Coordinates of C-alpha atoms and ligand atoms in Angstrom, one line a residue:
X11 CA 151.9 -41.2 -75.6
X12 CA 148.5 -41.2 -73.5
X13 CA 146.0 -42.6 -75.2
X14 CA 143.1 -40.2 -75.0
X15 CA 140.3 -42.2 -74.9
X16 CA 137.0 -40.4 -76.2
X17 CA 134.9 -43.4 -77.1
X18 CA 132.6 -43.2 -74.0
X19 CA 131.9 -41.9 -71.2
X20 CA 131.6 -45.6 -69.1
X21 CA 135.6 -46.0 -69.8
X22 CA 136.0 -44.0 -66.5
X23 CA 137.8 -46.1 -64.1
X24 CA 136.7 -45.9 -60.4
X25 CA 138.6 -42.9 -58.3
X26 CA 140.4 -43.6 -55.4
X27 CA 138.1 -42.7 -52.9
X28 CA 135.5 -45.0 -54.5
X29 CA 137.8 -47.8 -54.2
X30 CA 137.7 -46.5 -50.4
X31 CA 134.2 -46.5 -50.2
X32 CA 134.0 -49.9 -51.9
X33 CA 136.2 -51.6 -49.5
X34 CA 134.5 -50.2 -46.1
X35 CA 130.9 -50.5 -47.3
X36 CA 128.6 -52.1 -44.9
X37 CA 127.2 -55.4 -46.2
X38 CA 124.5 -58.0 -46.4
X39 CA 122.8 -60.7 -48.1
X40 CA 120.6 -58.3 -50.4
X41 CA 118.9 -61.1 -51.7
X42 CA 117.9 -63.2 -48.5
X43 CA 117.2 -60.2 -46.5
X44 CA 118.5 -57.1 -48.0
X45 CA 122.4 -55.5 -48.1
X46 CA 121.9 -52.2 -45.8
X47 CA 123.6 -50.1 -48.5
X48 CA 122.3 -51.3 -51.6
X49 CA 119.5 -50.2 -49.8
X50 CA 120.7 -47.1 -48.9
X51 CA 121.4 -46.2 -52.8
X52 CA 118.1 -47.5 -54.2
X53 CA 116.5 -45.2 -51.8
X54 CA 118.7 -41.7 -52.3
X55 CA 118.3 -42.2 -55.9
X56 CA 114.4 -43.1 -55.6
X57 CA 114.1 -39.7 -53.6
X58 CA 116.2 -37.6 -56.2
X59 CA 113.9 -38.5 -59.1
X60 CA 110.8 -38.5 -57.1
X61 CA 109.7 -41.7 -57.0
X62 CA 108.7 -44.0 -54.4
X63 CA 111.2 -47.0 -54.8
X64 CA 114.1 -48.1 -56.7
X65 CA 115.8 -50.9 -58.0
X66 CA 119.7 -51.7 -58.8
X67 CA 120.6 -53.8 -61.6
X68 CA 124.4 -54.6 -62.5
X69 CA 123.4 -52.5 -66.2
X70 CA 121.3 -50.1 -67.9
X71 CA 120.7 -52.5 -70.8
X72 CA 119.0 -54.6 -67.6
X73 CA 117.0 -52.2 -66.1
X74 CA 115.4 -51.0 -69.1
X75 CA 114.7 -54.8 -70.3
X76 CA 113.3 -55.5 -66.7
X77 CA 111.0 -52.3 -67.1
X78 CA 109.6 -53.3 -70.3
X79 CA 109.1 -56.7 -69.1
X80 CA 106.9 -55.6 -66.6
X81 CA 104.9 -52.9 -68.7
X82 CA 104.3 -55.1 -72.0
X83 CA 102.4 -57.9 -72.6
X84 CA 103.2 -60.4 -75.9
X85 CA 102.0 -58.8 -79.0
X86 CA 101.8 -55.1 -77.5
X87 CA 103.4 -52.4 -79.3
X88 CA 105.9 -50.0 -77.8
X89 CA 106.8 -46.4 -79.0
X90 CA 111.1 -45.4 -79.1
X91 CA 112.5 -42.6 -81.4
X92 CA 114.5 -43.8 -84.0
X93 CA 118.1 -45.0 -82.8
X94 CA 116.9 -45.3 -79.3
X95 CA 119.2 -47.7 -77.1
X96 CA 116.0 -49.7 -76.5
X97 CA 115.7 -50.5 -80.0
X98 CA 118.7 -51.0 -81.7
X99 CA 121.4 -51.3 -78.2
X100 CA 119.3 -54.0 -76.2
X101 CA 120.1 -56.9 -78.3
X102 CA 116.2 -56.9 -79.3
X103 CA 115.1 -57.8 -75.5
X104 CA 112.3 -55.9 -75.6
X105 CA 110.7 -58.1 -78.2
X106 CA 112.9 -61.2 -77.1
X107 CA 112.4 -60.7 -73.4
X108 CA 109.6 -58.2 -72.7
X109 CA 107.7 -59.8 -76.2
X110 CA 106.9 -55.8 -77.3
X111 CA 106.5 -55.3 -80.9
X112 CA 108.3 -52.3 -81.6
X113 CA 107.4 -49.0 -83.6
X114 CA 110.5 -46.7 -84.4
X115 CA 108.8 -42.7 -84.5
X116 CA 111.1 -40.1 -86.7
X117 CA 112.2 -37.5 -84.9
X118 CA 109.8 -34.2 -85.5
X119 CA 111.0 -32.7 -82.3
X120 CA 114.0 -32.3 -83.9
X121 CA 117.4 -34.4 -83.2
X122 CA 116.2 -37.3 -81.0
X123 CA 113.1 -36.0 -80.0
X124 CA 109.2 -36.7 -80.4
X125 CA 106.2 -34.3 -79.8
X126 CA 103.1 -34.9 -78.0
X127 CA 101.3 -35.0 -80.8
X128 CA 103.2 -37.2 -82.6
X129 CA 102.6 -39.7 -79.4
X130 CA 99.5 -38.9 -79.4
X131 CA 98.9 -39.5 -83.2
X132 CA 100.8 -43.0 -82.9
X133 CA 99.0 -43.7 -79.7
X134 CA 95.4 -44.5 -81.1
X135 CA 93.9 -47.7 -79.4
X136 CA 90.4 -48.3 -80.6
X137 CA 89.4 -50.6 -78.1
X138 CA 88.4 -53.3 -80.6
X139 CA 89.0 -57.0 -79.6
X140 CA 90.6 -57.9 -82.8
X141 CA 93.1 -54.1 -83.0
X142 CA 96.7 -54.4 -82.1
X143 CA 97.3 -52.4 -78.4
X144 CA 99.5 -49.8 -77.9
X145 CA 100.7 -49.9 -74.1
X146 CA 104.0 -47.6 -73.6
X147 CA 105.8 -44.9 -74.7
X148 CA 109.4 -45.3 -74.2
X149 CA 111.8 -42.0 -74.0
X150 CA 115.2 -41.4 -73.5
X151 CA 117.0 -38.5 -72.2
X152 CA 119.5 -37.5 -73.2
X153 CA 119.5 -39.2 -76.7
X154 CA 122.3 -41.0 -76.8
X155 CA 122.7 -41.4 -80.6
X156 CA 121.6 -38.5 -81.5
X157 CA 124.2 -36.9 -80.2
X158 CA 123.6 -36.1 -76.0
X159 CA 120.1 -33.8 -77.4
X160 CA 117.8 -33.6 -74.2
X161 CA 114.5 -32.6 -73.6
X162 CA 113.7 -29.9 -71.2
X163 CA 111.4 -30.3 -68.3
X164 CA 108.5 -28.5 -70.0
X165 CA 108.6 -30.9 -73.1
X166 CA 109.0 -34.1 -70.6
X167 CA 105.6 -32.9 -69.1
X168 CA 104.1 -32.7 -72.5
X169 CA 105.0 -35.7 -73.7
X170 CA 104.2 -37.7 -70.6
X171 CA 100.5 -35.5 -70.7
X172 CA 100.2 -36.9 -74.1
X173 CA 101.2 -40.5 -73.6
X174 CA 99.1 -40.5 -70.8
X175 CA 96.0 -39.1 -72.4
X176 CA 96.1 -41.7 -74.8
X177 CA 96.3 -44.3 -72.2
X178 CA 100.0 -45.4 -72.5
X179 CA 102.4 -46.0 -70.0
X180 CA 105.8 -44.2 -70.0
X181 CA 109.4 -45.5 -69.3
X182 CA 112.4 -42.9 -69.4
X183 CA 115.7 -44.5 -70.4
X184 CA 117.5 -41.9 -68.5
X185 CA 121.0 -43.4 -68.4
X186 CA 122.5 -39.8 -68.4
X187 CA 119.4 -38.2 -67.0
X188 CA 121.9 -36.8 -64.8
X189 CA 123.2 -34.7 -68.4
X190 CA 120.4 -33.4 -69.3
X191 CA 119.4 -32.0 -65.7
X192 CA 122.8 -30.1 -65.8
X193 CA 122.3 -29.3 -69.3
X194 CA 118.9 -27.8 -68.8
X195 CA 119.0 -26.4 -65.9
X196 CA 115.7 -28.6 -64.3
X197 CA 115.4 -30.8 -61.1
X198 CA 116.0 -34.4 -62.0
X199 CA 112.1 -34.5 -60.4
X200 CA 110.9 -32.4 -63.1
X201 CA 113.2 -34.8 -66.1
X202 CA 111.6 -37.5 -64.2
X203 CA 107.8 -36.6 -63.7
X204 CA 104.8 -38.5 -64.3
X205 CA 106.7 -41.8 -65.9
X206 CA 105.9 -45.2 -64.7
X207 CA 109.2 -46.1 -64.5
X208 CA 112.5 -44.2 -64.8
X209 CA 116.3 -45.6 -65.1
X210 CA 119.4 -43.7 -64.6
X211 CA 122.6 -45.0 -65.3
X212 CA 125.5 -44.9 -62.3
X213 CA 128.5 -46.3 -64.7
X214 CA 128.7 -43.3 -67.2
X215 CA 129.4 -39.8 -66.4
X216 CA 129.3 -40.8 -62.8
X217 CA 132.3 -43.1 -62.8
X218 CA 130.7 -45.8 -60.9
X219 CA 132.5 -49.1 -62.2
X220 CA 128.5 -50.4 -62.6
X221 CA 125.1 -50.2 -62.3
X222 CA 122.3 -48.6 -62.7
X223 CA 118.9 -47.6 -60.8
X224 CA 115.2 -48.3 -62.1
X225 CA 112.6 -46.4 -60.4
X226 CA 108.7 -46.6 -60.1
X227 CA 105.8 -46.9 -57.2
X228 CA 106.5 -49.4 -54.9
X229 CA 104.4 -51.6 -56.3
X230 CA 106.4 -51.7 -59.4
X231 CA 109.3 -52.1 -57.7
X232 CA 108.5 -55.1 -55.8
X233 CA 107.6 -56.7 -59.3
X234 CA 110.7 -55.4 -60.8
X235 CA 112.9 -57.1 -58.1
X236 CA 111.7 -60.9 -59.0
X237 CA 112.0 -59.6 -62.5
X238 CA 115.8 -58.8 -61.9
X239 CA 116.1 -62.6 -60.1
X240 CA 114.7 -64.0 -63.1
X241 CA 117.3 -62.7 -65.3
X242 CA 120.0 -63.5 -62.5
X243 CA 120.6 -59.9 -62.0
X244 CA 120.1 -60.4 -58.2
X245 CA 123.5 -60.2 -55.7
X246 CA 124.5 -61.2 -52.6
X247 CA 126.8 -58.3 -50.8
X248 CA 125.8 -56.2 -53.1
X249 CA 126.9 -53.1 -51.4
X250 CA 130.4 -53.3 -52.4
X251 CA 129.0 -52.1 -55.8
X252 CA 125.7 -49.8 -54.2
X253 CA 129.3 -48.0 -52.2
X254 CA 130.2 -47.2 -55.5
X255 CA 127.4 -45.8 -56.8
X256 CA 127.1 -43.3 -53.8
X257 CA 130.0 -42.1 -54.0
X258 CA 129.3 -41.7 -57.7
X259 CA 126.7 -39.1 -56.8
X260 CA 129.0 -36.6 -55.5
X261 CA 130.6 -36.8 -59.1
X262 CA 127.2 -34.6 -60.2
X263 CA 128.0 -31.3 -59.7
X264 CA 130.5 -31.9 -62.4
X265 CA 128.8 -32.8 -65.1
X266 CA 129.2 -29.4 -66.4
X267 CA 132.5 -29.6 -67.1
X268 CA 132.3 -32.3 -69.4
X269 CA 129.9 -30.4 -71.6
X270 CA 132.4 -27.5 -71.4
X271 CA 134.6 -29.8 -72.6
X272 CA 132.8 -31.2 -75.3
X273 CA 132.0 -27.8 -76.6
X274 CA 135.7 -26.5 -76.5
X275 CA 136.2 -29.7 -78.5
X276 CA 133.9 -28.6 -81.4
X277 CA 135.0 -25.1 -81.3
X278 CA 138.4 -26.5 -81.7
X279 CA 137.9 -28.7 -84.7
X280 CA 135.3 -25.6 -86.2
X281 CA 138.3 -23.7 -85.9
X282 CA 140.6 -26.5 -88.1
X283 CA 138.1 -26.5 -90.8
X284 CA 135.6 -29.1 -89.5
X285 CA 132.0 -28.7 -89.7
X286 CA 130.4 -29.7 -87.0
X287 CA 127.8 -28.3 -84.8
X288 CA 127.6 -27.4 -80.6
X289 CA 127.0 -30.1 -78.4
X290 CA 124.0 -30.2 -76.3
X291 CA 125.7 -31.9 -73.5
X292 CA 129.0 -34.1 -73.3
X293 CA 128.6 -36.3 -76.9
X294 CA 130.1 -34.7 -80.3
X295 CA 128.7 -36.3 -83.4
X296 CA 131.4 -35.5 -86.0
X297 CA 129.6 -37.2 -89.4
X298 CA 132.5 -38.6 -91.9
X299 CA 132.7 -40.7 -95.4
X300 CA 135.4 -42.8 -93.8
X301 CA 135.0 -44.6 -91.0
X302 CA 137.8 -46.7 -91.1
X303 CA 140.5 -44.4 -92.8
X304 CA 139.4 -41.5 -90.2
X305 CA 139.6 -43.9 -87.1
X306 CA 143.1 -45.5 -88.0
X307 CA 144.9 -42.0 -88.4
X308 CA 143.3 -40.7 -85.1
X309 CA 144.7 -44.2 -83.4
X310 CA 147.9 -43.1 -84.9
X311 CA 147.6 -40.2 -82.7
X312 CA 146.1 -41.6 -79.7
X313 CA 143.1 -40.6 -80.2
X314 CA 140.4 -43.0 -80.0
X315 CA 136.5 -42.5 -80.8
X316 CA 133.1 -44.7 -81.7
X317 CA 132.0 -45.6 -84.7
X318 CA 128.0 -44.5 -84.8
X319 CA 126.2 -45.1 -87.8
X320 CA 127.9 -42.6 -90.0
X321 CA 129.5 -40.6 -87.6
X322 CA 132.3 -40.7 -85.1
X323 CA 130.9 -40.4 -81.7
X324 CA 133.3 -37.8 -79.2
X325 CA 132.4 -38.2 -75.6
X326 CA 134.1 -35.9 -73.1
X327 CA 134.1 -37.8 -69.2
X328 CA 135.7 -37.9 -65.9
X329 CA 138.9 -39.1 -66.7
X330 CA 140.0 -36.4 -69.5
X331 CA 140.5 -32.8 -69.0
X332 CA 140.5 -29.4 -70.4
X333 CA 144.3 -29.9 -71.3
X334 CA 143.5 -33.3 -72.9
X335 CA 141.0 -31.8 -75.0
X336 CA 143.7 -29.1 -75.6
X337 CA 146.4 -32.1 -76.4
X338 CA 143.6 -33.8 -78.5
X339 CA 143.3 -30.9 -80.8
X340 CA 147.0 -30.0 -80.8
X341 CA 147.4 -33.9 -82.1
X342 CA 144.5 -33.1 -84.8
X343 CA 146.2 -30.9 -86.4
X344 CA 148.8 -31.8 -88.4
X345 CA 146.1 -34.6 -89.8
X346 CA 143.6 -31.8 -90.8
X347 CA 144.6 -32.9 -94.2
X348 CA 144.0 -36.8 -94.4
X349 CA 140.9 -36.1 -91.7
X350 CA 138.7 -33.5 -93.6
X351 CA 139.2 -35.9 -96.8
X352 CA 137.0 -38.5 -94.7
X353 CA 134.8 -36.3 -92.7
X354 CA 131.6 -34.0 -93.8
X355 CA 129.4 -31.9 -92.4
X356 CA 126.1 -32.5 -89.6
X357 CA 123.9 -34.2 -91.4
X358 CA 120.6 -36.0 -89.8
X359 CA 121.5 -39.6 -89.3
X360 CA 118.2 -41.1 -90.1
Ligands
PLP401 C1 124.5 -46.7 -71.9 C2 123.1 -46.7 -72.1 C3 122.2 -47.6 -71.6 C4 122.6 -48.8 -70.8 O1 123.8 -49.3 -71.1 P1 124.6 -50.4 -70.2 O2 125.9 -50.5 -70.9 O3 123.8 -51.7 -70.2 O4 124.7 -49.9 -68.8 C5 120.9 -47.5 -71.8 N1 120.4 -46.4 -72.5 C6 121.2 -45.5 -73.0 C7 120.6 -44.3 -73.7 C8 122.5 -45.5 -72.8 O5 123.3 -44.6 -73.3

């Protein structure tokens, strides 16, 4: 039986002509004087979001820590949406690395999402010597955990207006950045505007193996890159993984299909008696009471999924198709019983 494996998008092994591109990159020392393609790929994905320069660290969890390193001083507090991957993915490196001290907002812009005034009301920095600072305003789009919800370029630009207004910085964890430009319809440039720094993840629906890309201003980016040799994030012949992550572009026009996917997918279980609601791009929160029952008897069936908070998270990818999503719910079936005794309907998470 083929396992079909749901659990996340970054289980995508590399295609065949990304192993190709792997094995004839060009190559240099990228950290005595630069590896011609890493360069190459910090540059094209620079000039897709806009930005001056870019940056490529071996994860995302690095390239958001190495942001924040560089945008917070000790004691300054940061603003993430509640179950941002910043806060509660990172291991606690913003406050262990980048010394940030952290302030979860609700989401009032419905799943996931803030509003500017929200920012704005938690941006207030009176200036005194002896009041706490607010510095940065992190986002993320899409929302990983709250189930692939995205903002649209018009809301980015808002919220950056009001961060900015107020004096903070922005960072944009944009690990599937790429999701919510095909989702939306809007130019990665517009999903990336106005932020101070912006990463994007090359190891998810993409199908790199790994890596991802921070961008900023040059200026940033030169800090960035002794920040990344700090944490021993710097490589040698780097371009046998910068290969990957070109070819990993062309993957792009794609994306759509996974959300079609992961909508056929709810439809599906709607259609067996579960509750759950559309998808905004390729992740399906199904909420459950039980987690462990409802994940053995779908690993019975070959059917595997992630445990998040209380839900099981679906995510639809490069390496399943429409007729594994057909098998999937074919497989569902005859365990509607045992399953809808441990699953319930959407529900907000937090
Ligand atoms: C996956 C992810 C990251 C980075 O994860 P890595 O596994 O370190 O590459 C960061 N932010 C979000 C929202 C993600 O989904």
């Amino acid at each position: 039986m083929r396992i079909l494996d749901f659990r996340s998008d970054t289980v995508t092994k590399p295609s065949p002509e990304m192993r190709a591109a792997m094995a004839s990159a060009d190559v240099g020392d990228d950290i005595l004087d630069r590896d011609p393609t890493m360069d190459r790929l910090e540059r094209r994905v620079a000039e897709m979001l806009g930005h001056e320069a870019g940056l490529w660290t071996p994860s995302g969890c690095m390239a958001n820590a190495i942001a924040l390193m560089a945008h917070l001083q000790r004691g300054d507090r940061f603003l993430a949406p509640a179950l941002a991957h910043v806060m509660g993915q990172e291991l606690g490196t913003p406050a262990w690395l980048a010394g940030g001290l952290p302030e979860v907002l609700p989401w009032e812009g419905g799943p996931g999402k803030l509003t500017p005034h929200q920012v704005a009301r938690n941006a207030a920095n009176s200036g005194a010597y002896y009041a706490l600072r607010t510095t940065l305003l992190c986002l993320e789009n899409t929302h990983n955990f709250a189930g692939g919800t995205f903002y649209s370029a018009l809301e980015h630009r808002a919220l950056v207006e009001a961060a900015r207004n107020h004096g903070l910085k922005v960072h944009l964890d944009g690990a599937r950045l790429w999701n919510a430009s095909a989702a939306s319809g809007a130019a990665l440039q517009d999903l990336a505007w106005g932020v101070d720094s912006v990463s994007v993840c090359l190891s998810k629906g993409l199908g790199a193996p790994m890596g991802s890309v921070l961008c900023g201003s040059r200026g940033l980016i030169e800090q960035t890159r002794r920040l990344r040799k700090m944490l021993g994030g710097a490589v040698r012949q780097g371009g046998v993984v910068a290969a990957a992550g070109l070819a990993a572009l062309d993957h792009l026009p794609r994306l759509a299909e996974d959300h079609a996917m992961a909508r056929r997918l709810a439809e599906g279980l709607r259609a067996l008696g579960f509750n759950v609601a559309d998808p905004p791009t390729n992740i399906l929160m199904v909420p459950v009471l039980d987690i462990p029952l409802a994940l053995r008897v779908l690993e019975d069936a070959g059917i595997r999924a992630l445990p998040v908070g209380s839900a099981l998270r679906f995510l639809t990818h490069r390496d399943l198709t429409p007729a594994d999503v057909e098998d999937a719910l074919l497989r569902m079936k005859p365990l509607v019983e045992p399953l809808l005794t441990t699953w319930e309907g959407p529900r907000p998470m937090v």
